[in-house]
Short mmCIF file of C-alpha atoms in Angstrom, two decimals:
data_model
loop_
_atom_site.label_atom_id
_atom_site.label_comp_id
_atom_site.label_asym_id
_atom_site.label_seq_id
_atom_site.Cartn_x
_atom_site.Cartn_y
_atom_site.Cartn_z
CA MET A 1 101.61 172.29 159.17
CA LYS A 2 103.73 169.79 160.10
CA LYS A 3 100.98 167.25 161.48
CA HIS A 4 101.32 162.88 162.69
CA LEU A 5 99.18 162.19 165.41
CA LEU A 6 95.48 163.81 166.93
CA ALA A 7 94.27 161.28 169.50
CA PRO A 8 93.35 158.41 167.81
CA ALA A 9 89.95 157.02 167.88
CA ALA A 10 89.39 153.45 170.23
CA ALA A 11 88.98 151.74 166.63
CA LEU A 12 91.98 152.12 165.42
CA ALA A 13 93.41 149.65 167.86
CA ALA A 14 91.08 147.08 166.78
CA LEU A 15 92.12 147.12 163.08
CA GLY A 16 95.36 145.69 163.88
CA LEU A 17 97.63 148.37 165.12
CA ALA A 18 99.49 147.24 167.80
CA LEU A 19 102.67 144.98 167.35
CA SER A 20 103.78 142.04 167.97
CA GLY A 21 107.41 141.53 168.45
CA CYS A 22 109.52 137.62 168.83
CA ALA A 23 113.22 137.97 169.60
CA SER A 24 114.40 136.03 166.75
CA SER A 25 115.57 132.13 167.43
CA ASP A 26 117.90 132.11 164.50
CA GLY A 27 120.40 134.47 166.98
CA GLY A 28 121.72 135.73 162.96
CA ASP A 29 120.05 137.40 160.67
CA GLY A 30 117.34 138.86 163.77
CA GLU A 31 120.26 141.51 165.39
CA ALA A 32 118.57 145.21 164.91
CA ALA A 33 119.69 148.28 165.38
CA GLY A 34 121.63 148.33 168.79
CA GLY A 35 121.94 144.55 168.45
CA LEU A 36 117.76 144.11 169.66
CA GLN A 37 116.33 140.62 167.56
CA ILE A 38 112.72 141.57 166.68
CA ASP A 39 111.31 138.90 163.75
CA VAL A 40 109.86 140.26 161.04
CA PRO A 41 108.94 138.42 157.09
CA GLU A 42 111.08 137.77 154.33
CA ILE A 43 109.68 140.30 152.27
CA PRO A 44 112.19 139.90 149.33
CA MET A 45 114.66 143.69 148.05
CA MET A 46 114.89 144.59 145.02
CA GLU A 47 118.21 143.93 142.92
CA GLU A 48 118.73 145.92 140.57
CA LEU A 49 115.72 148.64 139.47
CA GLY A 50 113.37 148.05 135.67
CA GLU A 51 111.72 150.45 133.06
CA ASN A 52 109.89 153.78 134.85
CA GLU A 53 106.24 152.69 135.16
CA ASN A 54 104.13 156.06 134.29
CA GLU A 55 103.71 156.58 137.80
CA VAL A 56 104.07 156.30 141.63
CA ASN A 57 101.73 156.92 144.36
CA ILE A 58 102.70 158.13 147.10
CA LEU A 59 101.14 158.79 150.78
CA ALA A 60 102.31 161.76 152.28
CA TRP A 61 102.10 165.44 154.60
CA SER A 62 101.19 167.87 153.85
CA GLY A 63 104.29 169.82 151.50
CA PHE A 64 106.17 166.49 151.29
CA VAL A 65 104.83 166.46 147.83
CA GLU A 66 104.13 169.42 146.17
CA PRO A 67 103.63 170.81 141.89
CA ALA A 68 107.29 172.69 142.15
CA TRP A 69 109.78 169.46 142.03
CA ALA A 70 106.49 166.64 141.37
CA GLU A 71 106.41 168.62 137.98
CA GLN A 72 110.18 168.82 137.36
CA PHE A 73 110.45 165.05 138.65
CA THR A 74 108.08 163.65 136.17
CA ALA A 75 109.97 165.49 133.63
CA GLU A 76 113.43 163.79 134.11
CA THR A 77 111.81 159.92 134.81
CA GLY A 78 107.85 160.28 133.40
CA CYS A 79 106.47 159.31 136.30
CA THR A 80 103.73 160.82 136.85
CA VAL A 81 103.59 161.49 140.52
CA ASN A 82 99.86 160.64 142.23
CA ARG A 83 99.42 161.79 145.84
CA LYS A 84 97.74 161.53 148.50
CA ILE A 85 97.72 164.13 151.49
CA PHE A 86 97.28 162.23 155.10
CA ALA A 87 96.22 164.04 158.14
CA THR A 88 97.60 161.05 160.93
CA SER A 89 100.26 158.71 161.35
CA ASP A 90 97.41 156.20 161.97
CA GLU A 91 95.73 156.78 158.79
CA ALA A 92 98.81 156.63 156.64
CA VAL A 93 98.73 152.62 158.42
CA GLN A 94 95.80 152.72 157.58
CA LEU A 95 95.91 153.48 154.00
CA MET A 96 99.15 151.72 153.37
CA ARG A 97 97.86 148.84 154.77
CA THR A 98 95.44 148.94 151.80
CA GLY A 99 97.85 148.57 148.35
CA GLU A 100 96.52 151.48 146.93
CA TYR A 101 99.67 153.11 148.01
CA ASP A 102 104.07 152.40 145.90
CA LEU A 103 105.43 155.10 148.31
CA VAL A 104 104.52 156.86 151.94
CA SER A 105 106.70 159.54 153.99
CA ALA A 106 106.40 156.82 157.79
CA SER A 107 107.39 159.05 160.65
CA GLY A 108 108.80 156.44 163.24
CA ASP A 109 105.48 156.19 165.34
CA ALA A 110 104.37 154.38 162.71
CA SER A 111 107.02 152.90 160.55
CA LEU A 112 108.34 150.16 163.34
CA ARG A 113 104.45 149.02 162.56
CA LEU A 114 104.34 148.92 158.77
CA ILE A 115 107.84 146.14 159.30
CA VAL A 116 106.95 143.91 161.51
CA ASP A 117 103.26 143.70 159.33
CA GLY A 118 105.17 143.65 156.45
CA ASN A 119 103.53 146.63 154.63
CA VAL A 120 106.93 148.05 153.86
CA GLN A 121 109.16 145.86 152.09
CA PRO A 122 113.58 146.63 152.50
CA LEU A 123 115.35 149.04 149.86
CA ASN A 124 119.18 148.34 148.36
CA THR A 125 119.73 152.48 149.35
CA GLU A 126 122.67 150.52 146.02
CA LEU A 127 119.90 151.78 143.89
CA ILE A 128 119.53 155.53 145.94
CA PRO A 129 122.63 156.40 144.37
CA ASN A 130 122.04 160.37 147.19
CA PHE A 131 121.71 157.75 150.08
CA GLY A 132 125.20 158.58 150.66
CA ASP A 133 128.32 160.42 152.37
CA ASP A 134 125.46 163.43 152.58
CA ILE A 135 122.16 161.33 154.80
CA VAL A 136 123.23 162.87 157.99
CA GLU A 137 124.57 160.06 160.26
CA GLY A 138 121.91 160.97 162.90
CA MET A 139 119.03 159.33 160.62
CA LYS A 140 120.61 156.40 160.05
CA GLY A 141 119.90 153.49 160.96
CA GLN A 142 117.36 153.86 163.86
CA LEU A 143 116.00 151.17 165.19
CA TYR A 144 112.63 152.74 163.77
CA ASP A 145 113.37 151.86 160.40
CA THR A 146 116.36 149.68 159.98
CA LEU A 147 116.38 145.71 161.44
CA ASN A 148 117.88 143.07 160.75
CA GLY A 149 120.42 144.32 159.07
CA ASN A 150 117.68 145.60 156.23
CA VAL A 151 116.79 149.30 155.17
CA TYR A 152 113.39 150.99 155.67
CA GLY A 153 113.25 154.15 155.18
CA ILE A 154 114.80 157.06 153.17
CA PRO A 155 115.37 159.89 156.19
CA ILE A 156 113.95 162.77 154.25
CA GLY A 157 114.35 165.21 158.43
CA ARG A 158 114.09 165.77 161.96
CA GLY A 159 112.13 167.27 164.75
CA ALA A 160 112.99 167.93 168.11
CA ASN A 161 109.21 168.31 170.62
CA ILE A 162 110.72 171.51 172.40
CA LEU A 163 110.10 172.68 175.34
CA GLN A 164 107.94 176.36 174.89
CA TYR A 165 107.22 179.44 177.08
CA ASN A 166 105.68 183.01 176.81
CA SER A 167 108.88 185.13 178.07
CA ASP A 168 106.33 187.55 179.33
CA VAL A 169 104.60 185.42 181.26
CA VAL A 170 107.08 182.13 182.19
CA THR A 171 109.51 185.08 182.98
CA GLU A 172 113.07 183.19 183.75
CA ASP A 173 114.14 180.78 181.78
CA PRO A 174 112.82 177.37 182.11
CA THR A 175 115.77 174.59 182.02
CA SER A 176 113.07 171.21 182.89
CA TRP A 177 110.56 169.79 181.97
CA ASP A 178 109.23 170.32 185.91
CA VAL A 179 107.96 173.81 184.80
CA VAL A 180 104.84 171.00 182.43
CA TRP A 181 105.05 167.76 185.08
CA GLU A 182 105.42 168.78 188.43
CA ALA A 183 101.41 169.60 190.26
CA ASP A 184 102.68 172.60 191.67
CA SER A 185 103.84 174.77 188.44
CA PRO A 186 102.77 178.31 188.32
CA TYR A 187 101.99 178.07 184.89
CA ALA A 188 99.35 175.32 186.26
CA GLY A 189 95.92 175.59 183.76
CA LYS A 190 98.34 177.74 181.48
CA ILE A 191 99.88 173.91 180.28
CA ALA A 192 100.00 173.12 176.73
CA ALA A 193 100.53 169.31 175.64
CA TYR A 194 100.09 166.77 172.68
CA ASP A 195 97.17 165.42 171.79
CA SER A 196 98.61 161.92 171.55
CA PRO A 197 98.94 158.19 172.73
CA ILE A 198 102.71 159.16 171.77
CA TYR A 199 102.89 161.60 174.49
CA ILE A 200 103.10 158.80 176.91
CA ALA A 201 106.73 158.60 175.94
CA ASP A 202 107.62 162.87 176.82
CA ALA A 203 106.37 161.18 179.79
CA ALA A 204 108.34 159.16 180.38
CA ILE A 205 111.13 160.88 179.74
CA TYR A 206 111.02 162.86 182.83
CA LEU A 207 110.87 160.20 185.09
CA MET A 208 113.51 158.44 183.72
CA ALA A 209 115.47 162.21 185.05
CA THR A 210 113.75 162.09 188.08
CA GLN A 211 112.15 158.78 189.06
CA PRO A 212 115.80 156.25 188.52
CA ASP A 213 114.72 153.60 190.12
CA LEU A 214 111.34 152.91 187.86
CA GLY A 215 114.28 151.16 186.17
CA ILE A 216 112.91 153.31 182.47
CA GLU A 217 116.68 152.64 179.70
CA ASN A 218 113.67 153.45 176.51
CA PRO A 219 110.19 155.66 177.17
CA TYR A 220 109.16 153.56 174.26
CA ALA A 221 109.78 150.40 176.05
CA LEU A 222 107.86 150.45 178.63
CA ASP A 223 106.61 147.41 180.92
CA GLU A 224 103.73 147.65 183.32
CA THR A 225 104.54 149.07 186.18
CA GLN A 226 105.78 152.42 183.97
CA LEU A 227 102.58 152.26 182.30
CA GLN A 228 101.33 153.40 184.63
CA ALA A 229 103.55 155.66 186.58
CA ALA A 230 103.77 157.90 183.64
CA VAL A 231 99.69 157.72 183.78
CA ASP A 232 99.54 158.37 187.71
CA LEU A 233 102.49 161.59 185.88
CA LEU A 234 99.63 162.55 182.87
CA LYS A 235 96.53 162.14 184.68
CA GLN A 236 98.19 164.64 187.57
CA GLN A 237 99.10 167.47 184.78
CA ASN A 238 95.78 166.37 183.30
CA GLY A 239 94.14 169.04 185.68
CA MET A 240 96.94 171.71 184.71
CA VAL A 241 96.51 171.44 181.33
CA SER A 242 95.05 174.70 179.06
CA GLU A 243 95.34 172.51 176.51
CA TYR A 244 95.60 169.29 173.99
CA TRP A 245 96.80 170.68 170.95
CA ASN A 246 97.49 169.87 167.01
CA PRO A 247 98.89 171.38 164.26
CA THR A 248 96.11 173.52 163.95
CA THR A 249 95.67 174.36 167.18
CA ASN A 250 98.99 175.07 169.51
CA ILE A 251 99.35 178.46 167.23
CA SER A 252 96.47 179.54 168.60
CA SER A 253 96.70 178.35 172.08
CA PHE A 254 99.47 180.43 172.60
CA THR A 255 99.27 183.64 170.60
CA GLY A 256 95.70 183.97 171.94
CA GLY A 257 96.78 183.45 175.34
CA ASN A 258 95.63 179.96 176.13
CA SER A 259 98.85 178.42 176.83
CA VAL A 260 102.39 179.69 178.29
CA VAL A 261 103.78 176.91 178.24
CA GLY A 262 103.96 173.47 177.11
CA THR A 263 105.87 171.03 173.94
CA SER A 264 105.90 172.52 170.43
CA TRP A 265 108.07 172.29 167.20
CA GLU A 266 110.32 175.50 166.09
CA VAL A 267 108.42 175.19 163.00
CA LEU A 268 105.48 175.46 165.32
CA ARG A 269 106.83 178.89 167.25
CA LYS A 270 108.39 180.12 164.12
CA ALA A 271 105.39 180.74 162.16
CA THR A 272 104.17 182.78 165.55
CA GLY A 273 105.56 185.95 165.24
CA ASP A 274 105.94 187.31 167.50
CA GLU A 275 110.13 186.67 169.67
CA LYS A 276 108.44 186.41 172.26
CA PHE A 277 107.88 182.51 172.51
CA LYS A 278 110.51 181.55 173.37
CA SER A 279 111.97 177.52 172.81
CA VAL A 280 114.48 175.46 174.67
CA LEU A 281 115.11 171.81 174.42
CA PRO A 282 115.68 170.47 178.24
CA GLU A 283 118.34 168.85 180.64
CA GLU A 284 116.19 165.61 180.55
CA GLY A 285 116.45 165.50 176.99
CA SER A 286 112.78 165.26 174.58
CA THR A 287 111.32 162.68 172.57
CA GLY A 288 111.09 163.86 167.94
CA TRP A 289 109.62 162.73 165.71
CA SER A 290 112.09 161.93 162.77
CA ASP A 291 110.05 160.57 158.54
CA ALA A 292 111.42 158.45 156.63
CA TRP A 293 110.67 156.93 152.86
CA MET A 294 108.82 153.43 152.80
CA LEU A 295 108.22 151.34 149.91
CA ALA A 296 105.46 148.74 150.23
CA ALA A 297 106.07 145.49 150.24
CA ASP A 298 104.03 144.55 146.78
CA ALA A 299 104.43 148.38 145.07
CA GLU A 300 102.49 148.66 141.98
CA HIS A 301 105.14 151.28 140.25
CA PRO A 302 108.86 151.04 142.31
CA ASN A 303 110.50 151.65 140.21
CA CYS A 304 109.48 155.27 139.95
CA ALA A 305 109.31 154.70 143.82
CA TYR A 306 113.18 154.15 143.55
CA ALA A 307 113.48 157.46 141.48
CA TRP A 308 111.35 158.98 144.01
CA MET A 309 113.48 158.21 146.33
CA ASP A 310 116.58 159.02 145.07
CA TYR A 311 115.06 162.55 143.47
CA THR A 312 114.56 163.65 147.25
CA SER A 313 117.11 162.83 148.89
CA SER A 314 118.94 165.49 147.04
CA PRO A 315 120.35 168.01 148.36
CA GLU A 316 118.45 170.95 146.17
CA VAL A 317 115.38 168.93 146.63
CA ASN A 318 115.49 167.43 150.17
CA GLY A 319 116.24 170.56 151.45
CA GLN A 320 113.10 171.98 149.32
CA ILE A 321 111.27 169.99 151.03
CA ALA A 322 112.76 171.14 154.22
CA MET A 323 112.24 174.75 154.01
CA GLY A 324 108.18 174.32 152.62
CA PHE A 325 107.83 171.55 155.86
CA GLY A 326 110.22 173.80 158.33
CA MET A 327 112.19 171.21 159.26
CA ALA A 328 115.72 170.22 159.70
CA PRO A 329 116.88 168.33 155.73
CA ALA A 330 118.31 164.63 155.51
CA ASN A 331 121.15 165.99 153.58
CA GLY A 332 123.49 167.48 155.30
CA ALA A 333 125.03 168.75 151.78
CA PHE A 334 121.64 171.18 151.67
CA CYS A 335 123.03 173.10 154.49
CA GLU A 336 125.81 174.32 152.08
CA MET A 337 124.26 175.79 149.17
CA SER A 338 123.60 179.54 150.15
CA ASP A 339 123.16 181.67 152.76
CA GLU A 340 119.64 181.21 153.71
CA ALA A 341 120.02 177.57 153.04
CA LYS A 342 123.01 177.76 156.68
CA GLU A 343 120.12 179.82 157.96
CA HIS A 344 118.09 177.45 158.02
CA CYS A 345 119.89 174.89 158.89
CA ASP A 346 121.45 176.72 162.26
CA TYR A 347 117.40 177.05 163.21
CA TYR A 348 117.03 173.42 163.69
CA ASN A 349 120.61 172.08 164.46
CA ALA A 350 120.01 170.52 161.28
CA THR A 351 124.04 168.89 161.70
CA ASP A 352 124.70 169.34 165.16
CA GLU A 353 124.62 165.57 166.38
CA ASP A 354 124.76 166.52 169.91
CA TYR A 355 121.70 168.43 170.14
CA TYR A 356 120.24 165.17 167.93
CA LYS A 357 121.76 162.36 170.76
CA GLN A 358 119.31 164.37 173.64
CA VAL A 359 116.23 163.59 171.35
CA TRP A 360 114.75 160.27 171.54
CA PHE A 361 112.74 159.97 167.73
CA TRP A 362 108.96 158.81 167.72
CA THR A 363 109.66 154.21 167.74
CA THR A 364 106.91 152.44 167.92
CA PRO A 365 106.47 150.75 171.52
CA ILE A 366 105.91 146.09 171.00
CA ASP A 367 105.18 143.94 173.43
CA GLN A 368 108.78 143.02 172.54
CA CYS A 369 110.49 145.40 175.01
CA LEU A 370 112.42 147.79 172.27
CA ASP A 371 115.81 148.29 175.00
CA GLY A 372 116.87 144.35 175.37
CA ARG A 373 115.29 143.40 177.63
CA THR A 374 113.54 139.99 177.61
CA ASP A 375 112.63 139.36 181.59
CA VAL A 376 109.34 141.00 180.45
CA GLN A 377 106.48 141.95 178.12
CA CYS A 378 106.47 145.88 177.80
CA THR A 379 103.29 147.46 176.81
CA ASN A 380 102.48 147.86 172.85
CA TYR A 381 100.44 150.59 170.83
CA GLN A 382 97.00 149.36 172.14
CA ASP A 383 97.77 149.68 175.09
CA TRP A 384 99.34 152.88 175.29
CA THR A 385 96.04 153.73 172.40
CA ALA A 386 94.03 152.08 176.19
CA ALA A 387 96.22 154.03 177.97
CA TRP A 388 95.90 157.68 176.81
CA ALA A 389 91.60 157.47 176.95
CA THR A 390 92.19 156.87 180.47
CA VAL A 391 94.94 159.92 181.40
CA LYS A 392 92.21 162.38 178.48
CA GLY A 393 89.03 160.83 180.54
#
């Protein structure tokens, strides 16, 4: 069900997955979220809406564009929805660069690449009435989709990468990621790890807590020394891993007994259908994912695209997407609509900002250090892709 990256082929890196974010020299309009300055292509923002075109072409994760609400949208707007499902963030980036799609549901491990490479345009939120006070604060103004004072992404939903465990085997409830990283883990050989270069950030989070002398301040801002430390930890873990999972293998890995502890998503834990599988957000914090609609720089159907972003930001439709997919909705008003909605929101900690303050949402690593350092060059996504290949061998 959930998606995101599978291990990308090395050839993808050669197609331009690496980014070069350079500090803005003007000191004015280059300020990004958190005060960071990054040069991005100047692409005009729509000032007003025109008449709806007859269609809109959308790239989406599975479950984000379903017939039930797409057909209602068409009835209300006259915009026929043409959907293409993608399986990984890398695939989404490649497809958006073809110029054939108006919108994409991008995760944080894709969105910054699209912004810096000029593939998407800034959004005029005044033209999206449902992007208002009900959108949870923790999904606004984030570095992965907000730069230079411009909004590039309309939030859809979010989730944390949690520590899942089989309580029949892991009888002492874990509170730390040490059970998956330390060489003396009693669960060696039964540890599930996410299959993606972005998993390097999980190692970095653990190192932030256990090796503070490395100076890691942001798990997506690693210089060469810090990246090597994360890779060394990942290589140590490699000998203990039972399976590098993707969403289609995670559930079977746990239910089949191949894995007893490791990273997972709440939606996948729920899908096991077995209460013996429990989860925790460990004391070190975790990585996570946040998805948003992004509009192509040269969108052929921008008016229908804006209509879609507004439509799917309403509490009713955003809630349907969140429940059908298995994530925290972006529109917090949905959580008050029914007992079922409240139960869903409670399960995914939808409006609990204290919970999500512990989550480092996926953000594409770029040459410019996202922690604000200017005395070193950080490693980028291409570096991470190459490093990940050495981890898995």
